[in-house]
Amino acid sequence: LEQLESTYPELAQKTSIGTSVEGRDLWMLKISDNTAVDEDEPNVVFMGAHHAREWISVEVPLLIAEHLLQNASDPQIQSLVEGAQIWIVPMVNPDGHHYAVTQDRLWRKNRRNNGDGTYGVDLNRNYSYQWGGPGSSGNTYSEVYRGPAPFSEPETQACRDFLQTLQPDALVSYHNYSQLVLFPWSYTDAAAPDKALLEELAVKMAELIKAVHGQTYVPEQGSSLYLSSGDTTDWLYGVFGAPAFTIELRPKSVVPGFQLPESEIQPTFEENLPAALYLIEWVL
């Protein structure tokens, strides 16, 4: 992000939205034709790495940022950058990610010391909307431990404060794996008030993804995968009414699962780029 900011200072501005349990910054890159001013324009957010082991979820939003900046003179990209403010937060969970790189490749949670010999809270179960419901656990040993209270973690507090201030018009939270485009609700099988619109957008994004390399990403309500409570997209939609999507990236199956080969970074980005651009265009 620092390199992108220094290369494109007129279009990119790097800021920390907060710090993690272990004191690492949660970096955000604003992309706009006027980064120094909070313009009266639509806001679209792309986030990655709520879960430490989902490394491809860092690369995709980072490469989207790079593409927007490198191609800012292209008429389509220029219209998006001039018409909207685009916010990239590629790594919500820097402590967990560092631990996954250096100690345990399949680590999922953050690195909160729970005080009972266990570590970590699932950041994507720690948002306040329907916190504590199905698909989360109060057991500190669980992979989906929700934490002792809503927004108990500094990482989710930082995201909350950033998103509350911004009140985005649309958001994508990248994860892997399964190749899905998920929309609210995740905490219940009941339909969201705007299900028709959310499903329409998800179907279109899935179509655009498939057109690139032929990979099928299934558009469906989040609860169809499994019930989960206190997640990012339910919170944003539930509190602000903004369309919010979880895109589960490559691969489709448990093998290679989270350990996606490096050779698949570029094609995963390439197939997801048109969907991201479409969402920005739709907001505009």
PDB file of C-alpha atoms in Angstrom:
ATOM      1  CA  LEU A   1       0.000   0.000   0.000  1.00  0.00           C
ATOM      2  CA  GLU A   2       2.866   2.345   0.791  1.00  0.00           C
ATOM      3  CA  GLN A   3       4.350   1.691  -2.639  1.00  0.00           C
ATOM      4  CA  LEU A   4       1.029   2.380  -4.348  1.00  0.00           C
ATOM      5  CA  GLU A   5       0.587   5.598  -2.399  1.00  0.00           C
ATOM      6  CA  SER A   6       4.080   6.836  -3.290  1.00  0.00           C
ATOM      7  CA  THR A   7       3.677   5.892  -6.961  1.00  0.00           C
ATOM      8  CA  TYR A   8       0.213   7.451  -7.328  1.00  0.00           C
ATOM      9  CA  PRO A   9       0.121  10.235  -4.702  1.00  0.00           C
ATOM     10  CA  GLU A  10      -2.607  12.132  -6.560  1.00  0.00           C
ATOM     11  CA  LEU A  11      -4.980   9.143  -6.449  1.00  0.00           C
ATOM     12  CA  ALA A  12      -4.057   7.061  -3.395  1.00  0.00           C
ATOM     13  CA  GLN A  13      -3.832   7.817   0.309  1.00  0.00           C
ATOM     14  CA  LYS A  14      -2.788   5.263   2.926  1.00  0.00           C
ATOM     15  CA  THR A  15      -4.162   5.552   6.469  1.00  0.00           C
ATOM     16  CA  SER A  16      -4.299   3.306   9.511  1.00  0.00           C
ATOM     17  CA  ILE A  17      -7.858   2.773  10.714  1.00  0.00           C
ATOM     18  CA  GLY A  18      -6.659   1.295  14.010  1.00  0.00           C
ATOM     19  CA  THR A  19      -4.361  -1.284  15.550  1.00  0.00           C
ATOM     20  CA  SER A  20      -4.609  -4.966  16.366  1.00  0.00           C
ATOM     21  CA  VAL A  21      -4.312  -6.773  19.701  1.00  0.00           C
ATOM     22  CA  GLU A  22      -0.545  -6.979  19.191  1.00  0.00           C
ATOM     23  CA  GLY A  23      -0.256  -3.390  17.985  1.00  0.00           C
ATOM     24  CA  ARG A  24      -0.086  -3.842  14.214  1.00  0.00           C
ATOM     25  CA  ASP A  25      -1.750  -1.250  12.015  1.00  0.00           C
ATOM     26  CA  LEU A  26      -4.870  -2.029   9.993  1.00  0.00           C
ATOM     27  CA  TRP A  27      -3.984  -0.200   6.799  1.00  0.00           C
ATOM     28  CA  MET A  28      -6.544   1.292   4.457  1.00  0.00           C
ATOM     29  CA  LEU A  29      -5.983   2.770   0.994  1.00  0.00           C
ATOM     30  CA  LYS A  30      -8.371   5.435  -0.272  1.00  0.00           C
ATOM     31  CA  ILE A  31      -8.564   5.709  -4.065  1.00  0.00           C
ATOM     32  CA  SER A  32     -10.125   8.882  -5.430  1.00  0.00           C
ATOM     33  CA  ASP A  33      -9.411  11.789  -7.744  1.00  0.00           C
ATOM     34  CA  ASN A  34      -9.281  13.972  -4.631  1.00  0.00           C
ATOM     35  CA  THR A  35      -7.928  11.908  -1.752  1.00  0.00           C
ATOM     36  CA  ALA A  36      -7.381  14.879   0.553  1.00  0.00           C
ATOM     37  CA  VAL A  37     -11.087  15.766   0.628  1.00  0.00           C
ATOM     38  CA  ASP A  38     -14.086  13.777   1.833  1.00  0.00           C
ATOM     39  CA  GLU A  39     -16.208  14.349  -1.241  1.00  0.00           C
ATOM     40  CA  ASP A  40     -19.959  13.961  -1.474  1.00  0.00           C
ATOM     41  CA  GLU A  41     -19.622  10.800  -3.553  1.00  0.00           C
ATOM     42  CA  PRO A  42     -20.642   7.169  -3.179  1.00  0.00           C
ATOM     43  CA  ASN A  43     -18.317   5.004  -1.094  1.00  0.00           C
ATOM     44  CA  VAL A  44     -17.456   1.396  -1.915  1.00  0.00           C
ATOM     45  CA  VAL A  45     -15.343  -0.769   0.406  1.00  0.00           C
ATOM     46  CA  PHE A  46     -13.334  -3.924  -0.306  1.00  0.00           C
ATOM     47  CA  MET A  47     -11.962  -5.840   2.699  1.00  0.00           C
ATOM     48  CA  GLY A  48      -9.820  -8.937   3.140  1.00  0.00           C
ATOM     49  CA  ALA A  49      -8.359 -11.301   5.725  1.00  0.00           C
ATOM     50  CA  HIS A  50     -10.830 -11.328   8.567  1.00  0.00           C
ATOM     51  CA  HIS A  51      -9.559 -14.910   8.800  1.00  0.00           C
ATOM     52  CA  ALA A  52      -5.803 -15.395   9.067  1.00  0.00           C
ATOM     53  CA  ARG A  53      -5.410 -18.504   6.912  1.00  0.00           C
ATOM     54  CA  GLU A  54      -7.315 -17.078   3.947  1.00  0.00           C
ATOM     55  CA  TRP A  55      -4.271 -15.593   2.236  1.00  0.00           C
ATOM     56  CA  ILE A  56      -5.877 -15.124  -1.187  1.00  0.00           C
ATOM     57  CA  SER A  57      -8.391 -12.763   0.457  1.00  0.00           C
ATOM     58  CA  VAL A  58      -5.505 -10.318   1.004  1.00  0.00           C
ATOM     59  CA  GLU A  59      -4.218 -10.512  -2.552  1.00  0.00           C
ATOM     60  CA  VAL A  60      -7.484  -9.872  -4.395  1.00  0.00           C
ATOM     61  CA  PRO A  61      -8.380  -6.475  -2.861  1.00  0.00           C
ATOM     62  CA  LEU A  62      -4.713  -5.432  -3.028  1.00  0.00           C
ATOM     63  CA  LEU A  63      -4.553  -6.280  -6.743  1.00  0.00           C
ATOM     64  CA  ILE A  64      -7.870  -4.493  -7.347  1.00  0.00           C
ATOM     65  CA  ALA A  65      -6.307  -1.361  -5.841  1.00  0.00           C
ATOM     66  CA  GLU A  66      -3.219  -1.764  -8.000  1.00  0.00           C
ATOM     67  CA  HIS A  67      -5.331  -2.232 -11.131  1.00  0.00           C
ATOM     68  CA  LEU A  68      -7.415   0.882 -10.470  1.00  0.00           C
ATOM     69  CA  LEU A  69      -4.307   2.999  -9.989  1.00  0.00           C
ATOM     70  CA  GLN A  70      -2.294   1.582 -12.868  1.00  0.00           C
ATOM     71  CA  ASN A  71      -5.203   2.027 -15.269  1.00  0.00           C
ATOM     72  CA  ALA A  72      -6.542   5.351 -14.044  1.00  0.00           C
ATOM     73  CA  SER A  73      -6.303   6.852 -17.541  1.00  0.00           C
ATOM     74  CA  ASP A  74      -8.590   4.160 -18.988  1.00  0.00           C
ATOM     75  CA  PRO A  75     -12.005   5.792 -19.561  1.00  0.00           C
ATOM     76  CA  GLN A  76     -13.929   3.163 -17.581  1.00  0.00           C
ATOM     77  CA  ILE A  77     -11.564   3.252 -14.599  1.00  0.00           C
ATOM     78  CA  GLN A  78     -11.287   7.026 -14.757  1.00  0.00           C
ATOM     79  CA  SER A  79     -15.058   7.401 -14.473  1.00  0.00           C
ATOM     80  CA  LEU A  80     -15.103   5.144 -11.388  1.00  0.00           C
ATOM     81  CA  VAL A  81     -12.233   6.902  -9.642  1.00  0.00           C
ATOM     82  CA  GLU A  82     -13.683  10.329 -10.413  1.00  0.00           C
ATOM     83  CA  GLY A  83     -17.243   9.403  -9.482  1.00  0.00           C
ATOM     84  CA  ALA A  84     -16.737   7.325  -6.345  1.00  0.00           C
ATOM     85  CA  GLN A  85     -14.474   7.006  -3.330  1.00  0.00           C
ATOM     86  CA  ILE A  86     -13.027   3.479  -3.174  1.00  0.00           C
ATOM     87  CA  TRP A  87     -11.615   2.125   0.079  1.00  0.00           C
ATOM     88  CA  ILE A  88      -9.388  -0.954   0.304  1.00  0.00           C
ATOM     89  CA  VAL A  89      -8.673  -2.676   3.648  1.00  0.00           C
ATOM     90  CA  PRO A  90      -6.771  -5.782   2.554  1.00  0.00           C
ATOM     91  CA  MET A  91      -5.831  -7.185   5.981  1.00  0.00           C
ATOM     92  CA  VAL A  92      -8.269  -6.881   8.878  1.00  0.00           C
ATOM     93  CA  ASN A  93      -6.411  -9.522  10.921  1.00  0.00           C
ATOM     94  CA  PRO A  94      -2.652  -8.760  10.712  1.00  0.00           C
ATOM     95  CA  ASP A  95      -1.717 -10.616  13.918  1.00  0.00           C
ATOM     96  CA  GLY A  96      -3.461 -13.800  12.897  1.00  0.00           C
ATOM     97  CA  HIS A  97      -2.050 -13.545   9.397  1.00  0.00           C
ATOM     98  CA  HIS A  98       1.482 -13.144  10.753  1.00  0.00           C
ATOM     99  CA  TYR A  99       0.944 -16.178  12.976  1.00  0.00           C
ATOM    100  CA  ALA A 100      -0.365 -18.183  10.000  1.00  0.00           C
ATOM    101  CA  VAL A 101       2.745 -17.250   8.011  1.00  0.00           C
ATOM    102  CA  THR A 102       5.266 -17.962  10.774  1.00  0.00           C
ATOM    103  CA  GLN A 103       3.703 -20.623  13.036  1.00  0.00           C
ATOM    104  CA  ASP A 104       0.450 -22.275  11.978  1.00  0.00           C
ATOM    105  CA  ARG A 105      -0.651 -22.125   8.335  1.00  0.00           C
ATOM    106  CA  LEU A 106      -4.269 -22.961   9.228  1.00  0.00           C
ATOM    107  CA  TRP A 107      -4.722 -20.427  12.044  1.00  0.00           C
ATOM    108  CA  ARG A 108      -8.097 -18.657  11.666  1.00  0.00           C
ATOM    109  CA  LYS A 109      -8.730 -16.222  14.534  1.00  0.00           C
ATOM    110  CA  ASN A 110      -6.938 -13.143  15.831  1.00  0.00           C
ATOM    111  CA  ARG A 111      -4.322 -13.495  18.616  1.00  0.00           C
ATOM    112  CA  ARG A 112      -6.286 -12.388  21.666  1.00  0.00           C
ATOM    113  CA  ASN A 113      -5.012 -14.097  24.843  1.00  0.00           C
ATOM    114  CA  ASN A 114      -8.259 -15.492  26.241  1.00  0.00           C
ATOM    115  CA  GLY A 115      -6.674 -16.060  29.658  1.00  0.00           C
ATOM    116  CA  ASP A 116      -7.429 -19.776  29.811  1.00  0.00           C
ATOM    117  CA  GLY A 117      -4.617 -21.152  27.686  1.00  0.00           C
ATOM    118  CA  THR A 118      -6.408 -20.418  24.422  1.00  0.00           C
ATOM    119  CA  TYR A 119      -5.875 -17.656  21.898  1.00  0.00           C
ATOM    120  CA  GLY A 120      -8.041 -15.921  19.394  1.00  0.00           C
ATOM    121  CA  VAL A 121     -11.476 -14.567  18.580  1.00  0.00           C
ATOM    122  CA  ASP A 122     -13.165 -15.127  15.224  1.00  0.00           C
ATOM    123  CA  LEU A 123     -13.377 -11.542  14.004  1.00  0.00           C
ATOM    124  CA  ASN A 124     -16.178 -12.447  11.601  1.00  0.00           C
ATOM    125  CA  ARG A 125     -18.381 -13.465  14.547  1.00  0.00           C
ATOM    126  CA  ASN A 126     -17.568 -10.390  16.656  1.00  0.00           C
ATOM    127  CA  TYR A 127     -19.745  -7.712  14.975  1.00  0.00           C
ATOM    128  CA  SER A 128     -22.754  -6.602  16.989  1.00  0.00           C
ATOM    129  CA  TYR A 129     -25.650  -7.381  14.650  1.00  0.00           C
ATOM    130  CA  GLN A 130     -27.235 -10.627  15.907  1.00  0.00           C
ATOM    131  CA  TRP A 131     -24.059 -11.284  17.904  1.00  0.00           C
ATOM    132  CA  GLY A 132     -24.169 -14.500  19.891  1.00  0.00           C
ATOM    133  CA  GLY A 133     -26.598 -16.264  17.584  1.00  0.00           C
ATOM    134  CA  PRO A 134     -26.301 -19.510  15.624  1.00  0.00           C
ATOM    135  CA  GLY A 135     -23.047 -20.331  13.894  1.00  0.00           C
ATOM    136  CA  SER A 136     -20.929 -18.762  16.629  1.00  0.00           C
ATOM    137  CA  SER A 137     -19.646 -20.146  19.905  1.00  0.00           C
ATOM    138  CA  GLY A 138     -19.006 -18.939  23.436  1.00  0.00           C
ATOM    139  CA  ASN A 139     -16.323 -21.630  23.833  1.00  0.00           C
ATOM    140  CA  THR A 140     -12.852 -20.084  23.641  1.00  0.00           C
ATOM    141  CA  TYR A 141     -11.482 -23.290  22.101  1.00  0.00           C
ATOM    142  CA  SER A 142     -13.867 -23.027  19.143  1.00  0.00           C
ATOM    143  CA  GLU A 143     -12.764 -21.837  15.698  1.00  0.00           C
ATOM    144  CA  VAL A 144     -15.868 -19.634  15.701  1.00  0.00           C
ATOM    145  CA  TYR A 145     -15.432 -18.195  19.199  1.00  0.00           C
ATOM    146  CA  ARG A 146     -17.331 -14.918  19.087  1.00  0.00           C
ATOM    147  CA  GLY A 147     -15.456 -13.157  21.892  1.00  0.00           C
ATOM    148  CA  PRO A 148     -16.764 -12.050  25.285  1.00  0.00           C
ATOM    149  CA  ALA A 149     -18.893  -9.220  23.869  1.00  0.00           C
ATOM    150  CA  PRO A 150     -19.797  -7.555  20.568  1.00  0.00           C
ATOM    151  CA  PHE A 151     -16.858  -5.563  19.215  1.00  0.00           C
ATOM    152  CA  SER A 152     -14.617  -6.801  22.013  1.00  0.00           C
ATOM    153  CA  GLU A 153     -11.651  -6.864  19.634  1.00  0.00           C
ATOM    154  CA  PRO A 154      -9.651  -3.802  18.556  1.00  0.00           C
ATOM    155  CA  GLU A 155      -9.684  -5.034  14.966  1.00  0.00           C
ATOM    156  CA  THR A 156     -13.484  -5.089  14.727  1.00  0.00           C
ATOM    157  CA  GLN A 157     -13.703  -1.841  16.702  1.00  0.00           C
ATOM    158  CA  ALA A 158     -11.481  -0.219  14.067  1.00  0.00           C
ATOM    159  CA  CYS A 159     -13.644  -1.579  11.246  1.00  0.00           C
ATOM    160  CA  ARG A 160     -16.819  -0.468  13.047  1.00  0.00           C
ATOM    161  CA  ASP A 161     -15.571   3.070  13.589  1.00  0.00           C
ATOM    162  CA  PHE A 162     -14.288   3.359  10.018  1.00  0.00           C
ATOM    163  CA  LEU A 163     -17.484   2.010   8.469  1.00  0.00           C
ATOM    164  CA  GLN A 164     -19.804   3.998  10.757  1.00  0.00           C
ATOM    165  CA  THR A 165     -18.033   7.202   9.761  1.00  0.00           C
ATOM    166  CA  LEU A 166     -18.052   6.285   6.086  1.00  0.00           C
ATOM    167  CA  GLN A 167     -21.509   4.652   5.837  1.00  0.00           C
ATOM    168  CA  PRO A 168     -20.579   2.920   2.565  1.00  0.00           C
ATOM    169  CA  ASP A 169     -23.009   2.360  -0.266  1.00  0.00           C
ATOM    170  CA  ALA A 170     -21.702  -1.170  -0.894  1.00  0.00           C
ATOM    171  CA  LEU A 171     -19.103  -3.541   0.552  1.00  0.00           C
ATOM    172  CA  VAL A 172     -17.356  -6.769  -0.379  1.00  0.00           C
ATOM    173  CA  SER A 173     -15.596  -8.887   2.236  1.00  0.00           C
ATOM    174  CA  TYR A 174     -13.293 -11.455   0.614  1.00  0.00           C
ATOM    175  CA  HIS A 175     -12.779 -14.912   2.080  1.00  0.00           C
ATOM    176  CA  ASN A 176     -11.890 -18.370   0.852  1.00  0.00           C
ATOM    177  CA  TYR A 177     -12.708 -21.048  -0.067  1.00  0.00           C
ATOM    178  CA  SER A 178     -15.848 -22.424  -1.868  1.00  0.00           C
ATOM    179  CA  GLN A 179     -16.378 -20.052  -4.850  1.00  0.00           C
ATOM    180  CA  LEU A 180     -19.553 -18.364  -3.688  1.00  0.00           C
ATOM    181  CA  VAL A 181     -21.115 -14.896  -3.806  1.00  0.00           C
ATOM    182  CA  LEU A 182     -23.023 -14.624  -0.539  1.00  0.00           C
ATOM    183  CA  PHE A 183     -25.539 -11.964   0.492  1.00  0.00           C
ATOM    184  CA  PRO A 184     -27.436 -11.326   3.770  1.00  0.00           C
ATOM    185  CA  TRP A 185     -28.750 -12.834   5.833  1.00  0.00           C
ATOM    186  CA  SER A 186     -26.221 -15.255   7.283  1.00  0.00           C
ATOM    187  CA  TYR A 187     -27.680 -15.487  10.795  1.00  0.00           C
ATOM    188  CA  THR A 188     -31.058 -16.797   9.610  1.00  0.00           C
ATOM    189  CA  ASP A 189     -32.664 -18.542   6.653  1.00  0.00           C
ATOM    190  CA  ALA A 190     -35.310 -15.796   6.572  1.00  0.00           C
ATOM    191  CA  ALA A 191     -35.167 -13.474   3.567  1.00  0.00           C
ATOM    192  CA  ALA A 192     -33.633 -10.026   3.897  1.00  0.00           C
ATOM    193  CA  PRO A 193     -35.962  -7.094   3.097  1.00  0.00           C
ATOM    194  CA  ASP A 194     -33.998  -6.381  -0.096  1.00  0.00           C
ATOM    195  CA  LYS A 195     -33.386 -10.005  -1.052  1.00  0.00           C
ATOM    196  CA  ALA A 196     -34.436  -9.486  -4.672  1.00  0.00           C
ATOM    197  CA  LEU A 197     -31.900  -6.703  -5.175  1.00  0.00           C
ATOM    198  CA  LEU A 198     -29.141  -8.463  -3.244  1.00  0.00           C
ATOM    199  CA  GLU A 199     -29.677 -11.647  -5.222  1.00  0.00           C
ATOM    200  CA  GLU A 200     -29.757  -9.751  -8.519  1.00  0.00           C
ATOM    201  CA  LEU A 201     -26.406  -8.132  -7.758  1.00  0.00           C
ATOM    202  CA  ALA A 202     -24.892 -11.422  -6.596  1.00  0.00           C
ATOM    203  CA  VAL A 203     -26.068 -13.239  -9.736  1.00  0.00           C
ATOM    204  CA  LYS A 204     -24.598 -10.540 -11.967  1.00  0.00           C
ATOM    205  CA  MET A 205     -21.254 -10.629 -10.154  1.00  0.00           C
ATOM    206  CA  ALA A 206     -21.155 -14.420 -10.425  1.00  0.00           C
ATOM    207  CA  GLU A 207     -21.858 -14.185 -14.168  1.00  0.00           C
ATOM    208  CA  LEU A 208     -19.050 -11.680 -14.635  1.00  0.00           C
ATOM    209  CA  ILE A 209     -16.655 -13.883 -12.663  1.00  0.00           C
ATOM    210  CA  LYS A 210     -17.488 -16.959 -14.752  1.00  0.00           C
ATOM    211  CA  ALA A 211     -16.996 -15.080 -18.031  1.00  0.00           C
ATOM    212  CA  VAL A 212     -13.271 -14.603 -17.331  1.00  0.00           C
ATOM    213  CA  HIS A 213     -11.880 -18.112 -16.738  1.00  0.00           C
ATOM    214  CA  GLY A 214     -15.012 -20.257 -16.664  1.00  0.00           C
ATOM    215  CA  GLN A 215     -15.010 -20.653 -12.880  1.00  0.00           C
ATOM    216  CA  THR A 216     -18.449 -21.021 -11.300  1.00  0.00           C
ATOM    217  CA  TYR A 217     -19.110 -18.969  -8.179  1.00  0.00           C
ATOM    218  CA  VAL A 218     -22.564 -19.810  -6.814  1.00  0.00           C
ATOM    219  CA  PRO A 219     -24.713 -16.796  -5.798  1.00  0.00           C
ATOM    220  CA  GLU A 220     -26.765 -17.563  -2.703  1.00  0.00           C
ATOM    221  CA  GLN A 221     -27.928 -16.291   0.666  1.00  0.00           C
ATOM    222  CA  GLY A 222     -25.184 -16.566   3.269  1.00  0.00           C
ATOM    223  CA  SER A 223     -27.179 -18.922   5.465  1.00  0.00           C
ATOM    224  CA  SER A 224     -27.265 -21.443   2.613  1.00  0.00           C
ATOM    225  CA  LEU A 225     -23.584 -22.133   3.234  1.00  0.00           C
ATOM    226  CA  TYR A 226     -24.080 -22.338   6.994  1.00  0.00           C
ATOM    227  CA  LEU A 227     -25.581 -20.145   9.692  1.00  0.00           C
ATOM    228  CA  SER A 228     -23.205 -17.527  11.087  1.00  0.00           C
ATOM    229  CA  SER A 229     -23.981 -14.661  13.443  1.00  0.00           C
ATOM    230  CA  GLY A 230     -22.132 -11.440  14.087  1.00  0.00           C
ATOM    231  CA  ASP A 231     -20.495 -11.234  10.690  1.00  0.00           C
ATOM    232  CA  THR A 232     -19.391  -8.202   8.705  1.00  0.00           C
ATOM    233  CA  THR A 233     -21.955  -8.201   5.937  1.00  0.00           C
ATOM    234  CA  ASP A 234     -24.997  -8.840   8.136  1.00  0.00           C
ATOM    235  CA  TRP A 235     -23.858  -5.968  10.357  1.00  0.00           C
ATOM    236  CA  LEU A 236     -23.357  -3.503   7.511  1.00  0.00           C
ATOM    237  CA  TYR A 237     -26.642  -4.411   5.847  1.00  0.00           C
ATOM    238  CA  GLY A 238     -28.550  -4.698   9.127  1.00  0.00           C
ATOM    239  CA  VAL A 239     -27.357  -1.353  10.486  1.00  0.00           C
ATOM    240  CA  PHE A 240     -27.011   0.781   7.357  1.00  0.00           C
ATOM    241  CA  GLY A 241     -29.073  -1.075   4.744  1.00  0.00           C
ATOM    242  CA  ALA A 242     -26.157  -1.118   2.306  1.00  0.00           C
ATOM    243  CA  PRO A 243     -25.676  -4.070  -0.053  1.00  0.00           C
ATOM    244  CA  ALA A 244     -22.864  -6.186   1.385  1.00  0.00           C
ATOM    245  CA  PHE A 245     -21.389  -9.394   0.015  1.00  0.00           C
ATOM    246  CA  THR A 246     -19.035 -12.109   1.147  1.00  0.00           C
ATOM    247  CA  ILE A 247     -17.164 -13.507  -1.835  1.00  0.00           C
ATOM    248  CA  GLU A 248     -15.633 -16.900  -1.125  1.00  0.00           C
ATOM    249  CA  LEU A 249     -12.712 -17.127  -3.530  1.00  0.00           C
ATOM    250  CA  ARG A 250     -10.949 -20.120  -5.060  1.00  0.00           C
ATOM    251  CA  PRO A 251     -10.742 -23.061  -4.708  1.00  0.00           C
ATOM    252  CA  LYS A 252     -14.073 -24.850  -4.796  1.00  0.00           C
ATOM    253  CA  SER A 253     -13.074 -27.813  -2.615  1.00  0.00           C
ATOM    254  CA  VAL A 254     -11.187 -28.723   0.546  1.00  0.00           C
ATOM    255  CA  VAL A 255      -8.149 -29.690  -1.546  1.00  0.00           C
ATOM    256  CA  PRO A 256      -6.194 -27.417  -1.797  1.00  0.00           C
ATOM    257  CA  GLY A 257      -8.604 -25.502   0.451  1.00  0.00           C
ATOM    258  CA  PHE A 258      -6.966 -22.572   2.196  1.00  0.00           C
ATOM    259  CA  GLN A 259      -3.562 -23.477   0.780  1.00  0.00           C
ATOM    260  CA  LEU A 260      -4.225 -22.146  -2.702  1.00  0.00           C
ATOM    261  CA  PRO A 261      -1.113 -22.373  -4.918  1.00  0.00           C
ATOM    262  CA  GLU A 262       0.641 -19.115  -5.701  1.00  0.00           C
ATOM    263  CA  SER A 263       0.017 -19.746  -9.402  1.00  0.00           C
ATOM    264  CA  GLU A 264      -3.708 -19.159  -8.804  1.00  0.00           C
ATOM    265  CA  ILE A 265      -3.367 -15.676  -7.300  1.00  0.00           C
ATOM    266  CA  GLN A 266      -3.430 -13.893 -10.652  1.00  0.00           C
ATOM    267  CA  PRO A 267      -6.355 -15.776 -12.235  1.00  0.00           C
ATOM    268  CA  THR A 268      -8.380 -15.441  -9.024  1.00  0.00           C
ATOM    269  CA  PHE A 269      -7.843 -11.693  -9.136  1.00  0.00           C
ATOM    270  CA  GLU A 270      -8.585 -11.523 -12.874  1.00  0.00           C
ATOM    271  CA  GLU A 271     -11.949 -13.253 -12.558  1.00  0.00           C
ATOM    272  CA  ASN A 272     -13.011 -11.147  -9.573  1.00  0.00           C
ATOM    273  CA  LEU A 273     -12.012  -7.782 -11.043  1.00  0.00           C
ATOM    274  CA  PRO A 274     -15.052  -7.342 -13.342  1.00  0.00           C
ATOM    275  CA  ALA A 275     -17.416  -8.069 -10.448  1.00  0.00           C
ATOM    276  CA  ALA A 276     -15.715  -5.428  -8.296  1.00  0.00           C
ATOM    277  CA  LEU A 277     -15.858  -2.856 -11.102  1.00  0.00           C
ATOM    278  CA  TYR A 278     -19.506  -3.703 -11.730  1.00  0.00           C
ATOM    279  CA  LEU A 279     -20.412  -3.085  -8.087  1.00  0.00           C
ATOM    280  CA  ILE A 280     -18.754   0.337  -8.180  1.00  0.00           C
ATOM    281  CA  GLU A 281     -20.570   1.148 -11.431  1.00  0.00           C
ATOM    282  CA  TRP A 282     -23.875   0.010  -9.920  1.00  0.00           C
ATOM    283  CA  VAL A 283     -23.363   2.273  -6.908  1.00  0.00           C
ATOM    284  CA  LEU A 284     -22.672   5.206  -9.229  1.00  0.00           C
TER     285      LEU A 284
END
